[in-house]
Coordinates of C-alpha atoms and ligand atoms in Angstrom, one line a residue:
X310 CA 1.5 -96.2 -113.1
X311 CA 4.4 -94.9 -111.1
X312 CA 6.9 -97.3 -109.3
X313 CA 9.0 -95.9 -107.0
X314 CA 12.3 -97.0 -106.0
X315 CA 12.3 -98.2 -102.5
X316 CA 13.4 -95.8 -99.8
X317 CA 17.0 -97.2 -98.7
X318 CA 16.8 -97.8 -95.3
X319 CA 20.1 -96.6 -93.5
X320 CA 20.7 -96.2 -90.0
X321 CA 19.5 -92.9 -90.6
X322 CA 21.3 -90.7 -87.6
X323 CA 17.7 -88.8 -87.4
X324 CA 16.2 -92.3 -86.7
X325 CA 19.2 -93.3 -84.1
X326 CA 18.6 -90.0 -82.3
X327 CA 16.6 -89.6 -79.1
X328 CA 14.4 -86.3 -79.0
X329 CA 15.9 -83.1 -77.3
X330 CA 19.3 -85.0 -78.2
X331 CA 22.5 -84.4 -79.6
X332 CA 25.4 -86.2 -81.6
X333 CA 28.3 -85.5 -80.1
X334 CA 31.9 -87.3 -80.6
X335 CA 33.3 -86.3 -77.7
X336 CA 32.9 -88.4 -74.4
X337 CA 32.1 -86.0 -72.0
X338 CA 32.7 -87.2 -68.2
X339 CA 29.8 -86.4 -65.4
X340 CA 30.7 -88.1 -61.8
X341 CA 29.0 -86.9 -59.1
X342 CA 32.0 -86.5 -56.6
X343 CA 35.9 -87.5 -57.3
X344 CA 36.5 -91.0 -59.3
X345 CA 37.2 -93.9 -56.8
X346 CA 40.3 -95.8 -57.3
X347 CA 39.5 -99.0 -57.6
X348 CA 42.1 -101.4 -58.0
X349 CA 42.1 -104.8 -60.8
X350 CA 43.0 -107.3 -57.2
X351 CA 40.9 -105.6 -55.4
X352 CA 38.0 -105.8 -57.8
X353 CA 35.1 -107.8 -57.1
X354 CA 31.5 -108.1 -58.8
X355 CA 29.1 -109.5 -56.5
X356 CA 25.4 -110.5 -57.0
X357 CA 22.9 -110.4 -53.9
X358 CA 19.6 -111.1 -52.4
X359 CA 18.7 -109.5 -49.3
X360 CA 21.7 -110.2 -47.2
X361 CA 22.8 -112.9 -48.8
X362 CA 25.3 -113.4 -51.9
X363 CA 24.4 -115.5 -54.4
X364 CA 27.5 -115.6 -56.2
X365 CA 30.9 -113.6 -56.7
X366 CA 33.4 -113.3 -59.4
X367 CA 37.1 -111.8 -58.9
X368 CA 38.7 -109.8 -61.7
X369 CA 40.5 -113.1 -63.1
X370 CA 36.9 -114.9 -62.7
X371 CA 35.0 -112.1 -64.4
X372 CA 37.6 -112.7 -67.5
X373 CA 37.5 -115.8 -67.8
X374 CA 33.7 -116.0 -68.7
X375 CA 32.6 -115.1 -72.5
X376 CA 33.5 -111.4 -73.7
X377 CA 31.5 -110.0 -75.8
X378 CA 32.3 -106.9 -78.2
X379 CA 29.5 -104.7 -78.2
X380 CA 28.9 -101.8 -80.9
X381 CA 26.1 -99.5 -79.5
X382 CA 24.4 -95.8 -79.5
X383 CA 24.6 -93.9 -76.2
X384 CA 22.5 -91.0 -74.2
X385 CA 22.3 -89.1 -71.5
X386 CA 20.1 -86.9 -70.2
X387 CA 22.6 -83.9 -70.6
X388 CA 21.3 -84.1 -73.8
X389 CA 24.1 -86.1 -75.9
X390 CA 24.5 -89.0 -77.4
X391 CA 27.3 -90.7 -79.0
X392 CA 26.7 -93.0 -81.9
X393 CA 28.6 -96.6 -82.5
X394 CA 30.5 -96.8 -79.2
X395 CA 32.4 -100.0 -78.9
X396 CA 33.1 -101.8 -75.5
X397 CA 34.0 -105.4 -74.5
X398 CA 32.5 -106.9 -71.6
X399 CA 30.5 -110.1 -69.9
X400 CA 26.2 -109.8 -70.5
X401 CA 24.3 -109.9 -67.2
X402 CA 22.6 -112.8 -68.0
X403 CA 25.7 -114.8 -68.1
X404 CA 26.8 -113.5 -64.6
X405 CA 23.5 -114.7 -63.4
X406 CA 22.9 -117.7 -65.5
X407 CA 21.0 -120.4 -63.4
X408 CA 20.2 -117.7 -60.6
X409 CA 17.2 -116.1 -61.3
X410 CA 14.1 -116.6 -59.1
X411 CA 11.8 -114.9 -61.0
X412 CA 9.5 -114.4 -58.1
X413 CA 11.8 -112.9 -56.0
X414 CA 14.1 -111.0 -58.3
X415 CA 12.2 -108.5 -60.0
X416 CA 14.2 -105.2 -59.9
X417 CA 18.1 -104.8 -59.6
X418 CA 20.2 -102.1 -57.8
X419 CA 23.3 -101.8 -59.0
X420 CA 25.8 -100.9 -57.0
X421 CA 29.1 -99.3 -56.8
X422 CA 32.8 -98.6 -55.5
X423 CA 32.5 -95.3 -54.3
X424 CA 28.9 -95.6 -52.7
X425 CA 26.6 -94.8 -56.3
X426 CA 23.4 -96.5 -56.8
X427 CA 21.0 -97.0 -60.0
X428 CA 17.9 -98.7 -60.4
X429 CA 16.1 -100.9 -63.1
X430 CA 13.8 -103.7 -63.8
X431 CA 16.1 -107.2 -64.0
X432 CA 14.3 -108.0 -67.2
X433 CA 16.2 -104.7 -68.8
X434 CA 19.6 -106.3 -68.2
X435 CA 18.6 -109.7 -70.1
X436 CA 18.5 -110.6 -73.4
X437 CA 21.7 -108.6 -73.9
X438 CA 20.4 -105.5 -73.4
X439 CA 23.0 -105.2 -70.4
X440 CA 26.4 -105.7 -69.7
X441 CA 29.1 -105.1 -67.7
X442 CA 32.3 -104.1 -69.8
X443 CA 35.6 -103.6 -69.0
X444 CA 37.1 -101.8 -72.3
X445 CA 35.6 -98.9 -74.3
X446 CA 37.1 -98.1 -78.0
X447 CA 39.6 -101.6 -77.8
X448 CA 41.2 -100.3 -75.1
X449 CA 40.8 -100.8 -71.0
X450 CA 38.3 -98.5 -69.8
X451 CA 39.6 -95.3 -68.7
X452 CA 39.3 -94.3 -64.8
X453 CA 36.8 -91.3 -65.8
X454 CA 34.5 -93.5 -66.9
X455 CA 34.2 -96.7 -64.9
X456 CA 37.6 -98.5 -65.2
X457 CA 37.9 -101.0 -64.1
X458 CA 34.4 -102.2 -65.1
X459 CA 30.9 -100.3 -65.4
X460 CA 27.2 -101.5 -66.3
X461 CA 26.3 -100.5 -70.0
X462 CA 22.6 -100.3 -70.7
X463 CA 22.3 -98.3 -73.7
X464 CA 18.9 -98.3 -74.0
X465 CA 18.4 -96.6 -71.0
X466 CA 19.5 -93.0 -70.3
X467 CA 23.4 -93.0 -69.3
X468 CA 22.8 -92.6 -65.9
X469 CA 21.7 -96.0 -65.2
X470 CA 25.2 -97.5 -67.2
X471 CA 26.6 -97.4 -63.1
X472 CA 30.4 -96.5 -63.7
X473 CA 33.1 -98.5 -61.2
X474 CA 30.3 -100.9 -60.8
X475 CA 30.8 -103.5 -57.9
X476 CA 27.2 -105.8 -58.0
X477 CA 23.7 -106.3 -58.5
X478 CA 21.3 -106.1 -55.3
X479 CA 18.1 -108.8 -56.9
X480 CA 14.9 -107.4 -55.2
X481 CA 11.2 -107.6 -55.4
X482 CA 10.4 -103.8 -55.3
X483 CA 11.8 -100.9 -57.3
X484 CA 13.6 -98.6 -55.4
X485 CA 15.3 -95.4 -56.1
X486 CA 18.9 -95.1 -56.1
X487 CA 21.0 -92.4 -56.5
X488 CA 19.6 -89.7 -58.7
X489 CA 16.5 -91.2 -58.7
X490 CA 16.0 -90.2 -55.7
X491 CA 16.8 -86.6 -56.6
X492 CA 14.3 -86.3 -59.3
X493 CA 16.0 -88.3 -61.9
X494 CA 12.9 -90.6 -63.9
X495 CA 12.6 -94.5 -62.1
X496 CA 13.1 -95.5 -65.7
X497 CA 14.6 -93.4 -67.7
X498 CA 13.4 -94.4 -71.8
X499 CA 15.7 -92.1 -73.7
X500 CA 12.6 -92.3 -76.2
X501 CA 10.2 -91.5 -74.5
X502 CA 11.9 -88.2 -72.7
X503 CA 12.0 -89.8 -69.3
X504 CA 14.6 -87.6 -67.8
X505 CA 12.6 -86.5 -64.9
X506 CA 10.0 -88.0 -62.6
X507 CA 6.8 -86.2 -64.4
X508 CA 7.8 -87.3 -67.6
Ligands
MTE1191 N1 29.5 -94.7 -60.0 C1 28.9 -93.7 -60.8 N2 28.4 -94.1 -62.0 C2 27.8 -93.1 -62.7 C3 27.8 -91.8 -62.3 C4 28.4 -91.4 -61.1 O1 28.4 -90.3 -60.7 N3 28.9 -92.5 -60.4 N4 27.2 -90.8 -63.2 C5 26.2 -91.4 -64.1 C6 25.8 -90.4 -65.0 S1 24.7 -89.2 -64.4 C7 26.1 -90.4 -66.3 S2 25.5 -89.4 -67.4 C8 27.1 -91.4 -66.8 C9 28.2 -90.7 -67.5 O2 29.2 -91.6 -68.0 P1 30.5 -91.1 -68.6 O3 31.2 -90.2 -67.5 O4 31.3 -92.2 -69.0 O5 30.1 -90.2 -69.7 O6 27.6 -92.2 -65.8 C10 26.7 -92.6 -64.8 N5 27.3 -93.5 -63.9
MO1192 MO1 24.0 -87.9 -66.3

């Protein structure tokens, strides 16, 4: 009889890598439209319902709660993705800890300075699989890509990690936002090749 050695299992790059993807370590930028300024006092992250806000934080608010380092693949749907990126930021669920209704908030819009929009079930911003971060590579995050602050959900195609983000509209429906509503997929599984609506 034959025994063979256990396969190693790695973090195999051909396992970490979506289909019709590629590795890239560059950090390409894609804004639709010029970068808003958006200054660390003027800053603000605010959570709503309907018309009303449920809660704000300031930029010294937002760091004082619990930062987290998080180490994470990345990929959009212009077909790259960037392995072990490494940002610092606050998890959703601690900027709505003791908020949630969950009969009334379902799906999130995130919002932004600079008028972009992304949608995405609340439930895929919990359990740290979202984040808001405010530093990418130990360093603040650069104006190109979100500085001051931007939503990271890696598991999710880059479009929906909303750069220069500025809240979270709570809702019961799911809505399109920006590119979703040009043809861009509601969900967007980088797995699953949701890039467009038919997928
Ligand atoms: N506010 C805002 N966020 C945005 C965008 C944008 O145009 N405006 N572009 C999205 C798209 S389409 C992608 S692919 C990623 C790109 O992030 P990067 O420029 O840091 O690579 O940001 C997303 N977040
Ligand atoms: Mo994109």
């Amino acid at each position: 009889m034959i025994f063979k050695k256990p396969l190693k299992v790695e973090k195999d790059e051909n396992n970490r890598v979506p289909p019709g993807q590629t590795v890239t370590n560059n950090f390409p930028v894609l804004t639709d439209g010029p970068a808003p300024d958006v200054e660390k006092s003027e800053w603000v992250f605010e959570i709503k319902y309907q018309n009303e806000l449920l809660r704000s934080f300031n930029w010294e608010e937002f760091n004082n709660l619990k930062q987290e380092t998080i180490t994470t693949d990345i990929h959009c749907v212009t077909r790259w993705s960037k392995l072990d990126t490494v940002w610092n930021g606050v998890y959703v669920e601690d900027l709505l800890d003791g908020l949630i209704d969950p009969e009334k908030h379902k799906f999130v819009m995130a919002f932004c300075f600079g008028g972009y929009t992304t949608n995405l079930p609340l439930e895929d911003l919990m359990d740290k699989k979202g984040s808001v971060v405010t530093t990418f590579d130990g360093k603040d995050l650069e104006k190109d890509h979100g500085g001051p602050a931007r939503l990271l959900v890696p598991h999710l195609y880059l479009w929906k990690s909303a750069k220069w983000v500025k809240g979270l509209h709570l809702g019961e429906s799911d809505r399109p936002g920006y590119w979703e509503q040009y043809g861009y997929h509601m969900y967007g599984d980088p797995w699953k090749e949701q890039r467009f609506w038919n997928d």
